[in-house]
mmCIF file of C-alpha atoms in Angstrom:
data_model
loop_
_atom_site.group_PDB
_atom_site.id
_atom_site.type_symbol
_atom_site.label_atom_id
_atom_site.label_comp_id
_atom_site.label_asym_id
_atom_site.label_seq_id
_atom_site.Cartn_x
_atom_site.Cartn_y
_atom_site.Cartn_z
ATOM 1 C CA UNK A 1 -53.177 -26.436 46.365
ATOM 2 C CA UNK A 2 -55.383 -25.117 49.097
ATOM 3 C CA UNK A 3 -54.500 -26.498 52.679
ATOM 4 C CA UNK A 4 -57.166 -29.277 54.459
ATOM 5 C CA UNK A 5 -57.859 -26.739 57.112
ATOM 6 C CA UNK A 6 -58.257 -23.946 54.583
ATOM 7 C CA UNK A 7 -61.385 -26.369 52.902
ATOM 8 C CA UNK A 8 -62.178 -27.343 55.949
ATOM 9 C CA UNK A 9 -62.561 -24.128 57.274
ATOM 10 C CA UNK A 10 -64.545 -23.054 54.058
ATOM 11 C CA UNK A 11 -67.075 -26.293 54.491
ATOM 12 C CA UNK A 12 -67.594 -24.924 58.441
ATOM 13 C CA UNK A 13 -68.236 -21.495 57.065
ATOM 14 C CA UNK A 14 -70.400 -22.253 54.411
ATOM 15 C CA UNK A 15 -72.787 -24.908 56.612
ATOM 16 C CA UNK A 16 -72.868 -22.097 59.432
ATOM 17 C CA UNK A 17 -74.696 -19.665 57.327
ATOM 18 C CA UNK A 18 -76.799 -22.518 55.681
ATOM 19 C CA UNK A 19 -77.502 -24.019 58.884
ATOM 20 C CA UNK A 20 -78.340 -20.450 60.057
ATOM 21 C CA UNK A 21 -80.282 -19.009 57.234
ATOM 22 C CA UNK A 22 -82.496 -22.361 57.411
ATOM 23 C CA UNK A 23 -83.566 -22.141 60.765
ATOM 24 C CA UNK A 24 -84.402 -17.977 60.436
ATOM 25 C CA UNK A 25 -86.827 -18.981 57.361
ATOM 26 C CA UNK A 26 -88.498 -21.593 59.970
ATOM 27 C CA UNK A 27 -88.999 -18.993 62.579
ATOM 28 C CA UNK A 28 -90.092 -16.005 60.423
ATOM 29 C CA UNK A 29 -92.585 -18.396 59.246
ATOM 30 C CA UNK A 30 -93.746 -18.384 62.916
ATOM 31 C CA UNK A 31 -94.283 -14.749 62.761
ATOM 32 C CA UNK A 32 -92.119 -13.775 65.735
ATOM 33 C CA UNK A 33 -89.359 -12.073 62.924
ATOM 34 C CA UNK A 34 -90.215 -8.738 62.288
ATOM 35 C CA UNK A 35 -90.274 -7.394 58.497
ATOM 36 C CA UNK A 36 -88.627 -9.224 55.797
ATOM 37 C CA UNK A 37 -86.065 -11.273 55.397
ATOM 38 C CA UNK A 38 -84.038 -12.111 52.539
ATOM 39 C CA UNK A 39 -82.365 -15.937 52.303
ATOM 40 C CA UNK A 40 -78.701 -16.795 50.840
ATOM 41 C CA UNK A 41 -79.050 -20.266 50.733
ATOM 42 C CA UNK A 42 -77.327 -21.739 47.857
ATOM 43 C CA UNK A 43 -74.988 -18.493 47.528
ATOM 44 C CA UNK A 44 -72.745 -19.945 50.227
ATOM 45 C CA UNK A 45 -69.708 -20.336 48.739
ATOM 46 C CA UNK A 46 -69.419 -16.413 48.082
ATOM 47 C CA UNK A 47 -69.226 -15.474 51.426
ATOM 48 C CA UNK A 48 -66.803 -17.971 52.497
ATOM 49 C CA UNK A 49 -64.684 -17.868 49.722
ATOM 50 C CA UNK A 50 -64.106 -14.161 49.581
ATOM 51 C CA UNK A 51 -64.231 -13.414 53.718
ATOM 52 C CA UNK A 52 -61.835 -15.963 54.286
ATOM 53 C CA UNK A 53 -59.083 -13.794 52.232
ATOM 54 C CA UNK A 54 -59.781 -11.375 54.845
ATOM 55 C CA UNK A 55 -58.117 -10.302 58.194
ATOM 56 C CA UNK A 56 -60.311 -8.875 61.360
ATOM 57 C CA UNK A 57 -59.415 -5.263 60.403
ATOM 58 C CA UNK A 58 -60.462 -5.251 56.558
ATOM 59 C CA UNK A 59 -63.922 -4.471 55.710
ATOM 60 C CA UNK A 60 -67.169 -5.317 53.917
ATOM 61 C CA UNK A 61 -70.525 -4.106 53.472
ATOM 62 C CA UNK A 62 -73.138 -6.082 51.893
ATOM 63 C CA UNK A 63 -76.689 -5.942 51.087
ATOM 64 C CA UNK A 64 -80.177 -6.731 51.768
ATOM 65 C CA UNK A 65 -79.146 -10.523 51.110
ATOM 66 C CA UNK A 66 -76.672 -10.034 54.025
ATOM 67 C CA UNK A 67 -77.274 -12.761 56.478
ATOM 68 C CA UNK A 68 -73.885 -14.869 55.018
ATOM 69 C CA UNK A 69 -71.788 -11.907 54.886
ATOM 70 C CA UNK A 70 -72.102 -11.601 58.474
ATOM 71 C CA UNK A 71 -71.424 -14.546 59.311
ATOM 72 C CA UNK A 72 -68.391 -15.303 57.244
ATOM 73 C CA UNK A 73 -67.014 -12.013 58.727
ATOM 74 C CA UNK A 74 -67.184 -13.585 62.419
ATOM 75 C CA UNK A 75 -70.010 -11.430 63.323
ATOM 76 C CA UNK A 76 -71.677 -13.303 66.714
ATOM 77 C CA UNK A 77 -74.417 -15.174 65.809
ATOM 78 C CA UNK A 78 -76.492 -15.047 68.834
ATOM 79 C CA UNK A 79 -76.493 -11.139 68.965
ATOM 80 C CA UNK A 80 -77.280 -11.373 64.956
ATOM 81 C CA UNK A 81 -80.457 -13.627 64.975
ATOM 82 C CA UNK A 82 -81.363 -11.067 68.336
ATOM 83 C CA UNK A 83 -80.748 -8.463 65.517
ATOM 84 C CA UNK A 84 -82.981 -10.234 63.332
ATOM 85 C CA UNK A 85 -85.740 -10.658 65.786
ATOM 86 C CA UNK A 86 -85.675 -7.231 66.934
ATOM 87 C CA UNK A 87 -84.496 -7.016 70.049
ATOM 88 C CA UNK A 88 -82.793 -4.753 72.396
ATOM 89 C CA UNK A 89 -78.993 -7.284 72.533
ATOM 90 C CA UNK A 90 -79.058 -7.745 68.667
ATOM 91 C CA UNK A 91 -75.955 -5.886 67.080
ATOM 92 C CA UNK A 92 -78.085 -3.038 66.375
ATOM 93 C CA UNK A 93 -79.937 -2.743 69.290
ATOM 94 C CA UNK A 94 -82.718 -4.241 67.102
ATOM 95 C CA UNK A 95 -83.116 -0.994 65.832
ATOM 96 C CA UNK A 96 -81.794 -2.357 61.841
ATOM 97 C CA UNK A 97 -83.695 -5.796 61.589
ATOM 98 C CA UNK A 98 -81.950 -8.230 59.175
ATOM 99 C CA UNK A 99 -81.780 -6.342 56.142
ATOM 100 C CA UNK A 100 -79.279 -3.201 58.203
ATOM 101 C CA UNK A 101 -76.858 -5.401 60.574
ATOM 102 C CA UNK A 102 -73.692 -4.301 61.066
ATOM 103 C CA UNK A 103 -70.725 -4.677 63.259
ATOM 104 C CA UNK A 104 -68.237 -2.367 62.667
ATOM 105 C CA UNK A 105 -66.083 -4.289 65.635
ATOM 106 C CA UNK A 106 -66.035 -7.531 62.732
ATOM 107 C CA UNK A 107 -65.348 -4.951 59.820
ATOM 108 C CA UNK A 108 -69.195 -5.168 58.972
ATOM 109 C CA UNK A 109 -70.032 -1.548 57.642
ATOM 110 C CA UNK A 110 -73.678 -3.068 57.150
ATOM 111 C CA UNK A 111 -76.304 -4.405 55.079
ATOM 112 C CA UNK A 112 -77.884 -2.256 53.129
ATOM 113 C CA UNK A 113 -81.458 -2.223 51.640
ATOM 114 C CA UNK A 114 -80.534 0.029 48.868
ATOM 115 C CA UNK A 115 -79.969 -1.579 46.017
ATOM 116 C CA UNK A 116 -75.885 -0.824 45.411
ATOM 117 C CA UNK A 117 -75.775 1.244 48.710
ATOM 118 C CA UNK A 118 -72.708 -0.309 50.212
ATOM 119 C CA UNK A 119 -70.868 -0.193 47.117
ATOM 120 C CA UNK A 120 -69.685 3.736 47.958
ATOM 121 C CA UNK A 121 -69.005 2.935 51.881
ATOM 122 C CA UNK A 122 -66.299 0.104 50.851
ATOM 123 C CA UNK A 123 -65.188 2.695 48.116
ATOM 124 C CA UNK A 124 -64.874 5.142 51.329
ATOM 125 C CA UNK A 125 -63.277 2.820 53.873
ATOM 126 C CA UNK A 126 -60.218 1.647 51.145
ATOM 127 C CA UNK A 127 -60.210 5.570 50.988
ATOM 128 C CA UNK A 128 -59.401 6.132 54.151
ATOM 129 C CA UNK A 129 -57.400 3.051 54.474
ATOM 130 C CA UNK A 130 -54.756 4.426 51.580
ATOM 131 C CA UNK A 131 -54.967 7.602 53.159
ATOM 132 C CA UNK A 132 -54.154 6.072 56.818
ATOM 133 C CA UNK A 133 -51.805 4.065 55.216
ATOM 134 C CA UNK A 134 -53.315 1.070 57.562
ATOM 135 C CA UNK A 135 -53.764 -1.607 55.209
ATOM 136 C CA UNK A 136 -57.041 -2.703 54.975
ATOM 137 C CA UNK A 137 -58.601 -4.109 52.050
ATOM 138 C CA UNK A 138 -62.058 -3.352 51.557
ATOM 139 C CA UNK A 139 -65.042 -5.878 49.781
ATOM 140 C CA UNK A 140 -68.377 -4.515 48.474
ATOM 141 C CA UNK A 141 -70.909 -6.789 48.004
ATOM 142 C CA UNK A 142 -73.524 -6.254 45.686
ATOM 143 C CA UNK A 143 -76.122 -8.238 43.107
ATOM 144 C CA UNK A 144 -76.467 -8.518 39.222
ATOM 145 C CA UNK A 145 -79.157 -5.257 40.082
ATOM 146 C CA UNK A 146 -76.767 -3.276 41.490
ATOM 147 C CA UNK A 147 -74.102 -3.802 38.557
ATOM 148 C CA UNK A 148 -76.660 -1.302 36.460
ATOM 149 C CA UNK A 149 -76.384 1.436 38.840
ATOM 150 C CA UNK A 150 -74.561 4.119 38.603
ATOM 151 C CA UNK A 151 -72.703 4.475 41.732
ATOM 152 C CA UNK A 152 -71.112 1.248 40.579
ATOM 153 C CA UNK A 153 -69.267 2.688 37.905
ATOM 154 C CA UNK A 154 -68.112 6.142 39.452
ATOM 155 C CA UNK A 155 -66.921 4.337 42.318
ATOM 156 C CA UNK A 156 -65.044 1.557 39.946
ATOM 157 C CA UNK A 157 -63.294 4.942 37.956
ATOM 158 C CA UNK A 158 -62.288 6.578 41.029
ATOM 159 C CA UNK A 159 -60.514 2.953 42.795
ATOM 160 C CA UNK A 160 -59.091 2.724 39.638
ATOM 161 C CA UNK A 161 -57.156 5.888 39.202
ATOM 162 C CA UNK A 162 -55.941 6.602 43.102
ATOM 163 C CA UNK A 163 -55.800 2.456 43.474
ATOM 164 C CA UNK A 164 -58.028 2.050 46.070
ATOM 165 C CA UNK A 165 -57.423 -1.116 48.034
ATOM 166 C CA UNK A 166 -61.401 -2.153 47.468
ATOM 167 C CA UNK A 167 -62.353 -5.244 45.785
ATOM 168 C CA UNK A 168 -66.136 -5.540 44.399
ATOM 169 C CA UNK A 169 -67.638 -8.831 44.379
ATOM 170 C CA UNK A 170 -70.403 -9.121 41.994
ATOM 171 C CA UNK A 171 -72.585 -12.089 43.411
ATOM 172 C CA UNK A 172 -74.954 -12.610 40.018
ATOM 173 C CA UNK A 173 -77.432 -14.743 41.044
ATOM 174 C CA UNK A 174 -79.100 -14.063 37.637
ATOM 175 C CA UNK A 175 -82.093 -11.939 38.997
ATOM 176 C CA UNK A 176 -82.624 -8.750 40.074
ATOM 177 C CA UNK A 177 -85.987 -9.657 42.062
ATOM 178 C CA UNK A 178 -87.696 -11.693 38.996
ATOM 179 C CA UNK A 179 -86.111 -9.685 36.471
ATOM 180 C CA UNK A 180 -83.186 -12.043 34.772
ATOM 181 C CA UNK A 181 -79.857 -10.467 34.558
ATOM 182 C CA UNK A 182 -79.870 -11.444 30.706
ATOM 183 C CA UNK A 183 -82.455 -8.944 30.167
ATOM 184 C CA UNK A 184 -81.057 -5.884 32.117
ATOM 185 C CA UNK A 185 -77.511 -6.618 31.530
ATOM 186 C CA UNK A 186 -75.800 -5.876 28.049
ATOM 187 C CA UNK A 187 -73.023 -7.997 28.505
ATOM 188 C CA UNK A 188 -72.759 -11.807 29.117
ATOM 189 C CA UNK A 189 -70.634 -11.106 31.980
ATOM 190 C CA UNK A 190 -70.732 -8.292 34.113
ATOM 191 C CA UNK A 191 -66.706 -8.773 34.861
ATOM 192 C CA UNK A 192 -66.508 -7.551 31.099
ATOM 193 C CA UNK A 193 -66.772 -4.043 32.208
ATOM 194 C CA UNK A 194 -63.482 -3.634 34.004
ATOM 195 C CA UNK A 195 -61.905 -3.601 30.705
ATOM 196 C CA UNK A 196 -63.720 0.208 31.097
ATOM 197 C CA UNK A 197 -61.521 1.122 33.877
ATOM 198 C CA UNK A 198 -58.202 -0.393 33.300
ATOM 199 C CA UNK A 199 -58.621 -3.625 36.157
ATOM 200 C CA UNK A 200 -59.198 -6.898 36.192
ATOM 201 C CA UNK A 201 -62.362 -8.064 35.882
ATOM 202 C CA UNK A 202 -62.550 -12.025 37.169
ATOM 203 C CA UNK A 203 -65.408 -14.653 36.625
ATOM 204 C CA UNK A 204 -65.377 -17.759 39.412
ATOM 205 C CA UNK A 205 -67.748 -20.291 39.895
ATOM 206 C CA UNK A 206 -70.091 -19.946 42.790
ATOM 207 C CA UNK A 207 -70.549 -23.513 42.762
ATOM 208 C CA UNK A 208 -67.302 -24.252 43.919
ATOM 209 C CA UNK A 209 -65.868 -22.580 47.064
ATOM 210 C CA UNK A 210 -62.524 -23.449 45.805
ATOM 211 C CA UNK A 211 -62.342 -21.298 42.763
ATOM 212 C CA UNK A 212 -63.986 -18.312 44.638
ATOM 213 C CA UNK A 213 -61.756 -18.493 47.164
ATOM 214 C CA UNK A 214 -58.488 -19.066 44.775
ATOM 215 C CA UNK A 215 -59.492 -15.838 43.308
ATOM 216 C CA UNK A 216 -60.818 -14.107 45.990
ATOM 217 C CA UNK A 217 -57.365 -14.422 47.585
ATOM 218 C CA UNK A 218 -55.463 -12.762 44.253
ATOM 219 C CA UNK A 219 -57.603 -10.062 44.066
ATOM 220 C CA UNK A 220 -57.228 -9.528 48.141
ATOM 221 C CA UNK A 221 -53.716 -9.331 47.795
ATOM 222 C CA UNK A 222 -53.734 -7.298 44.587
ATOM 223 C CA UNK A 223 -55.510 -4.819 47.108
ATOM 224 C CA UNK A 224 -53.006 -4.923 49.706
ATOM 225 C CA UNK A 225 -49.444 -4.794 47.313
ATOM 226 C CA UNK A 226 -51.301 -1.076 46.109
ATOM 227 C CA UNK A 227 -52.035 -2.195 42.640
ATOM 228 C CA UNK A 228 -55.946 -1.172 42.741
ATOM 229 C CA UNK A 229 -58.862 -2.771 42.819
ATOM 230 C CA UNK A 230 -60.456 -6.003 41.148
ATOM 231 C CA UNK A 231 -64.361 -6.719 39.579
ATOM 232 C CA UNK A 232 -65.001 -10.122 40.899
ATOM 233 C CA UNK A 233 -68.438 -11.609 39.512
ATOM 234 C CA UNK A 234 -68.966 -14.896 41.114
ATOM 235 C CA UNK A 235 -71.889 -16.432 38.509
ATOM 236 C CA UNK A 236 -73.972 -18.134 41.847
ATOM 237 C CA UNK A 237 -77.812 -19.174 42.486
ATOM 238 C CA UNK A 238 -80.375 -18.603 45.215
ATOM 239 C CA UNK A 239 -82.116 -21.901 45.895
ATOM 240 C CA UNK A 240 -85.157 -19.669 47.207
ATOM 241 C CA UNK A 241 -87.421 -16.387 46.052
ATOM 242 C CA UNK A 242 -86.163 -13.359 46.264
ATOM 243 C CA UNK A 243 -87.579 -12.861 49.915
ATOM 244 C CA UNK A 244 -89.040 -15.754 52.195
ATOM 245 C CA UNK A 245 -92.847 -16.519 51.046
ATOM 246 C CA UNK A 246 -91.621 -15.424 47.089
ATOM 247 C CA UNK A 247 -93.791 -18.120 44.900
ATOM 248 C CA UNK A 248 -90.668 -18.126 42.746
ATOM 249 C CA UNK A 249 -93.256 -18.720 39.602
ATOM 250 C CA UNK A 250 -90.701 -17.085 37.318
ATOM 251 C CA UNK A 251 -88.185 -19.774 37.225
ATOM 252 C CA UNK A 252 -89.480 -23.283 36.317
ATOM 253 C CA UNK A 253 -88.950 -26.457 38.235
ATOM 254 C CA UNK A 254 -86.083 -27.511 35.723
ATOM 255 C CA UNK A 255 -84.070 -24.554 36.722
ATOM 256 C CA UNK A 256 -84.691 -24.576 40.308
ATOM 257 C CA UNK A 257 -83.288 -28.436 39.854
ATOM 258 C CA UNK A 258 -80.272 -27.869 38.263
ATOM 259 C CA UNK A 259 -79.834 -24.880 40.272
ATOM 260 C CA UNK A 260 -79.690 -27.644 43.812
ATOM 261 C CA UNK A 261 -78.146 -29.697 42.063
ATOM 262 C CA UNK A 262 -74.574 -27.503 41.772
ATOM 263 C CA UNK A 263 -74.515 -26.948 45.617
ATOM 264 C CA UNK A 264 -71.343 -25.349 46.727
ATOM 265 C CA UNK A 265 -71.245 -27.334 50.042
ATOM 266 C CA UNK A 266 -72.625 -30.950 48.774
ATOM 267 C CA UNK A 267 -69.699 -30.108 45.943
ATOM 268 C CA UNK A 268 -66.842 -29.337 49.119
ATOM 269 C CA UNK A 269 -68.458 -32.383 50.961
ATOM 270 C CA UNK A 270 -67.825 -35.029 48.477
ATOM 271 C CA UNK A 271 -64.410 -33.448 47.789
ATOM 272 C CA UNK A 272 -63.365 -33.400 51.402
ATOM 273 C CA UNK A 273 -64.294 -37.306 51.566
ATOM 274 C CA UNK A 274 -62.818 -38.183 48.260
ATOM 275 C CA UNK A 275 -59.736 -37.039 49.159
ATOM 276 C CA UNK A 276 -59.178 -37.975 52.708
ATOM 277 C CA UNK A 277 -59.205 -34.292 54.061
ATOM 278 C CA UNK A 278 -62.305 -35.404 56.258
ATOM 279 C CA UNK A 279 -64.564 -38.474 57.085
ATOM 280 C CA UNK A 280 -68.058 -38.674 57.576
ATOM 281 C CA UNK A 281 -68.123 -38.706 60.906
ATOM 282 C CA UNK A 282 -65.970 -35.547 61.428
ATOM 283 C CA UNK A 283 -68.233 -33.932 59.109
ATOM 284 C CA UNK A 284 -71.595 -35.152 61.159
ATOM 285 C CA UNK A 285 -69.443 -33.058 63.814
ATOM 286 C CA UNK A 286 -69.388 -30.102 62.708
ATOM 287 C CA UNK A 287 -72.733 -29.758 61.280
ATOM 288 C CA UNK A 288 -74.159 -31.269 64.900
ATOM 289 C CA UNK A 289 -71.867 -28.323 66.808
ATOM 290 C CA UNK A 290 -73.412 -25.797 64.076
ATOM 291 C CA UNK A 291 -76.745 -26.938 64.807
ATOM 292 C CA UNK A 292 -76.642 -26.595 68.608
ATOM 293 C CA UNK A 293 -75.132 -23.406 67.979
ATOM 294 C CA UNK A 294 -77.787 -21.806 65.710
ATOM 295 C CA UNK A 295 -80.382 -23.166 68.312
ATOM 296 C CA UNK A 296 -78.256 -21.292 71.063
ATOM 297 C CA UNK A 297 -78.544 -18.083 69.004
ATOM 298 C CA UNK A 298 -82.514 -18.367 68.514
ATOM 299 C CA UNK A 299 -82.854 -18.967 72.532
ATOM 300 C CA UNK A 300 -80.875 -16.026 72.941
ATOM 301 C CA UNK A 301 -82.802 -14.038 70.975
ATOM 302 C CA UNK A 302 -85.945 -14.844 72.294
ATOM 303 C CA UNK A 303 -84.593 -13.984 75.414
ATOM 304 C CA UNK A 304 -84.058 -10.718 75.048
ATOM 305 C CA UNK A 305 -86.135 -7.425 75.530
ATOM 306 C CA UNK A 306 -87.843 -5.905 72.777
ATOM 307 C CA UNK A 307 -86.488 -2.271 72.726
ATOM 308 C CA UNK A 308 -87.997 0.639 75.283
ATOM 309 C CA UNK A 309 -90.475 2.858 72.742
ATOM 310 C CA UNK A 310 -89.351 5.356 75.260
ATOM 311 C CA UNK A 311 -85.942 5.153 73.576
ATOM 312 C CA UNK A 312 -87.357 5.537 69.730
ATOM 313 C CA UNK A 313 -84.996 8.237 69.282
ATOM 314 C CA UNK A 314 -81.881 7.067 70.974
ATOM 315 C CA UNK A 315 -78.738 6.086 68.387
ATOM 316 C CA UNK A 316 -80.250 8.007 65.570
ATOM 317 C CA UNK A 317 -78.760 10.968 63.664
ATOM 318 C CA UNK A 318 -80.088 14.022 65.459
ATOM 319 C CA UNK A 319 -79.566 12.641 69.078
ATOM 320 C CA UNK A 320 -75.727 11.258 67.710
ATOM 321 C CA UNK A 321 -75.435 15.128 66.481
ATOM 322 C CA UNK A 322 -76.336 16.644 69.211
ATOM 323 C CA UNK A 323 -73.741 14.416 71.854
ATOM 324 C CA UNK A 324 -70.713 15.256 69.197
ATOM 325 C CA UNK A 325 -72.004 19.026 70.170
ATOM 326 C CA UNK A 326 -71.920 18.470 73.275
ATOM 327 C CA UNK A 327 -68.708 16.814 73.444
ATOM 328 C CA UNK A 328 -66.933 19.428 71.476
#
């Protein structure tokens, strides 16, 4: 049985990066967000379920879809949308936009527009982590795409055999861009191909934030007790294209239905009402205290300076190299 303030916790979590991801497709349709952006609405529940088995210390890195990660890792959100807006007090300076946040003071090691790019980092930081002896556990995020890349599977073999403390979190949304994961994929289920490396590989439903988090947590602690790592696919949806301003034309309206109508939050809603854990009012609350927040977080951006083009060449790799000369 998961605790009321565990689900209620998840149901904050979930309408935070909902709330949040809503109102940054509204304003990059203003054309004051730089680039691209890339919406996880309606994959809620993975974020939330799997971050809230974490501690501050552990890590995760994530991917071009990264937006919920950050959020369910406590990341701020007023310096994030600044981030996504470009400016100088966004967790990056403004210098990584919304698809390369991080926050390594949260445990974010970053999104990542590669497509399986930050599955080697969190195969690095539960690296170091054994090696420290520390205890972190680390969680790569990464799509149905990714799962056909290499790096996937070399980085699987080598948790496996030292037992890294890394758990990978398959969010299949079931396309890569347009592509459909049963096309690209040879398996049903892309948990099947743990069996390849001697772990467990886990399916949960992204529909319900209970299951994902139910697992999440076993696989977390799996990490921690030294027994290796875990594949967790969560089988989710996007409710949206694959970027903001995607006509979507390769899924028909029937899908993109049935898809809203297994919402991970409506689901933790009802369930929070049925069984006395909440009432409506309390849950008017929170998303009223979400809202004001998210509309804190936009003024804040706005507020802030676009960075110096003076400093174009400030906290990048040669400039970085050259102060670690210096200092040594």
């Amino acid at each position: 049985m998961i605790e009321p303030r565990t689900q209620l916790a998840l149901y904050r979590t979930m309408l935070t990066i909902r709330v949040f991801e809503q109102r940054v497709a509204r304003e990059f349709r203003t054309g004051e967000i730089p680039g691209f952006v890339h919406m996880y609405i309606g994959q809620e529940a993975v974020a939330a379920g799997v971050c809230a088995s974490l501690g501050d210390a552990d890590y995760v890195t994530s991917t071009h879809r990264g937006h919920g990660h950050c959020v369910a890792k406590g990341c701020d959100l007023g310096r994030m949308m600044a981030e996504i807006y470009g400016r100088e007090d966004g967790l990056c300076k403004g210098r990584g936009g919304s698809m390369h946040i991080a926050d390594c003071s949260r445990g974010m090691l970053g999104a990542n527009a590669i497509v399986g790019g930050g599955i080697a980092l969190a195969t690095g930081a539960g690296l170091a982590s054994s090696v420290r002896g520390s205890g972190e556990t680390a969680v790569a995020f990464f799509g149905d795409g990714a799962a056909n890349q290499g790096v996937l599977h070399e980085s699987l073999n080598l948790a496996a055999i030292w037992k890294l403390p890394v758990v990978y979190v398959c969010e299949n949304n079931g396309f890569a861009e347009s592509t459909p994961s049963s096309y690209a994929t040879s398996v049903p289920d892309v948990a099947m191909r743990a069996a390849a490396y001697g772990i467990p590989g886990v399916v949960a439903d992204g529909s319900d934030v209970l299951e994902v988090y139910a697992a999440a947590r076993t696989a977390v602690e799996r990490a921690r007790a030294g027994a290796g790592p875990t594949l967790l696919e969560v089988k989710t949806h996007r409710f949206m294209g694959h970027f903001e301003g995607d006509p979507d034309r390769y899924r028909d309206d029937d899908e993109r239905r049935a898809t809203r109508e297994r919402d991970a939050i409506a689901g933790l809603h009802d369930r929070l009402l049925a069984s006395g854990h909440a009432t409506e009012d309390e849950l008017e609350a929170i998303r009223a205290e979400i809202e004001a927040a998210v509309s804190k977080a936009v003024d804040f951006a706005r507020a802030s300076p676009l960075p110096d083009p003076a400093e174009v060449d400030r906290y990048v790799y040669p400039e970085l190299l050259a102060q670690s000369a210096t200092a040594w």
